[in-house]
Phi, psi and omega in degrees: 000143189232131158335329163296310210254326184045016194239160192258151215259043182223337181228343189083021183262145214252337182294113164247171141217142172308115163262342187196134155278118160238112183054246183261023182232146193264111169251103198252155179262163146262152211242016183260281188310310166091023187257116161303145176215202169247107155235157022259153192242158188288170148259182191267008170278324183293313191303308203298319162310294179302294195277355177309309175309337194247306194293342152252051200253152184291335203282319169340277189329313192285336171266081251147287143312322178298000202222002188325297250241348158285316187302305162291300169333341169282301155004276183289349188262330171295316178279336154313292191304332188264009183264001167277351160296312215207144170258165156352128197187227186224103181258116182283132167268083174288160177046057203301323165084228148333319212053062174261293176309335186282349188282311192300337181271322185274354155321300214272350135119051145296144160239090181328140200189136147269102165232154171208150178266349196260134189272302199312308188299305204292326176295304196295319195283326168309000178274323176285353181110350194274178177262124199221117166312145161240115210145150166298247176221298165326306205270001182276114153345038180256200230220142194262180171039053195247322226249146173257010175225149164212143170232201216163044191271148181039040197275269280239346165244010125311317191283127171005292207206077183286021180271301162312317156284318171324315172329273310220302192301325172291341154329299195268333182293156177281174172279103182116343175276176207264176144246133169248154183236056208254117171196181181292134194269116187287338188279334202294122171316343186262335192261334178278354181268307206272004185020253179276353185257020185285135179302331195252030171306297210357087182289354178291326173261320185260089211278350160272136141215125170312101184245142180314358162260351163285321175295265222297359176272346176269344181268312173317299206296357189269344159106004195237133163318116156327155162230290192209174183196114157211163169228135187229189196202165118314127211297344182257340154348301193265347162309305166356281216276338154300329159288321174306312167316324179266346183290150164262174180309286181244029168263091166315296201293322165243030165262346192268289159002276186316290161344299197278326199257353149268013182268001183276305201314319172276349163282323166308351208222300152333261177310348171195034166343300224274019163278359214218004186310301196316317198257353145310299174328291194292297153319316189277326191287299190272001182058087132250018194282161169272016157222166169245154187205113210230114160252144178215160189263184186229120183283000000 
């Protein structure tokens, strides 16, 4: 459902229900489809606007950077899986952020391309060599059937109308290239424990959420071949969401407790994760994992 349209933009059903109030927003289902959404939703000049301040802010930058050396290393296991898709060739990065991935492709002998809004971020991954827009994607000068990869990591529930980007993106594609896909599974154990306080609602940012049979229905409706779908997490994920389930609202003094009496949990979870395999295991068998991560092809 989008505020122009008031029909949800995967079956076209005008039916909803309310799942959740958060402040002045709403997170509703559609009840023909099941696919969730945020109203009242931003526009992204308004999103863009709003978030200028935190996404260009030093504080962003420093954790953003405190994680460089994770981000690649993620980096490098997606581009081995889409170079089993696809070989080398000129791959677009939306929402670029850094370019710490887009630094790991060109590594991998890519020939890089970026857009990002955020200007500092958007200066800096030009440093790294790639070519990077500052700017939304739409509104970015790119070349139509050029890229043989678009990536997409945590975009694409930015969007309006990510059935409609997806098009738009299939566009910009060779015929046979890839798309990767990555954001949060609404369906996902961490989001049912943590209910309405799950960290990746941000209903302010975020106007899709997604569970793999909506994602993978959304992706069809785009015109594009499944390649793959799974979802997976950090080991600390589901720690996430049990403390945000117990924190209170308006208690400071025992959310500040709570804090403190999880910081064991999450170094024990880090240092001896692979204790916790049956519920990896259980996330992986079952897409319950807290992100989806989906490749698909352009026919």
């Amino acid at each position: 459902m989008t505020n122009r349209t008031n029909r949800c933009i995967l079956c076209g059903s005008g039916r909803k229900s309310k799942e959740y109030a958060i402040g002045s927003k709403g997170i509703y289902k559609c009840d023909s489809c099941g696919l969730i959404f945020t109203l009242p939703q931003n526009r992204l000049t308004q999103f863009s606007e709003k978030q200028k301040a935190i996404y260009e802010g030093e504080m962003y930058r420093k954790m953003y950077f405190s994680i460089r050396k994770k981000i690649c290393h993620r980096a490098e296991k997606r581009l081995e899986e889409i170079s089993s898709y696809r070989t080398t060739g000129s791959i677009l990065d939306e929402g670029c952020s850094y370019g710490f991935f887009l630094e790991v492709a060109s590594e991998k002998g890519w020939e890089s391309y970026g857009t990002e809004i955020n200007k500092p971020a958007a200066d800096y991954s030009r440093k790294l060599g790639a070519k990077v827009s500052n700017c939304f994607t739409e509104d970015a000068k790119l070349k139509k059937n050029f890229f043989d990869a678009i990536t997409m990591w945590d975009v694409l529930e930015h969007t309006e109308n990510p059935v409609k980007h997806l098009i738009f993106v299939r566009g910009l594609l060779k015929k046979g290239g890839i798309i990767a896909v990555q954001l949060p599974n609404i369906d996902s154990i961490a989001s049912k424990i943590a209910g309405k306080k799950w960290a990746w609602l941000c209903p302010d940012d975020h106007m899709y959420h997604f569970s793999v049979k909506t994602l993978t229905r959304a992706i069809k409706e785009a015109g594009y071949d499944m390649i793959e779908m799974r979802t997976w997490e950090d080991p600390t994920v589901i720690v996430d969401s049990i403390v945000a389930r117990i924190k209170s609202d308006n208690n400071k003094a025992m959310n500040s407790a709570i804090d403190k009496i999880a910081i064991p949990f999450y170094i024990f979870m880090n240092k001896v994760g692979f204790l916790f395999y049956p519920y990896h295991w259980i996330i992986k068998k079952y897409n319950k994992g807290g992100l989806i991560l989906a490749y698909a092809k352009n026919k």
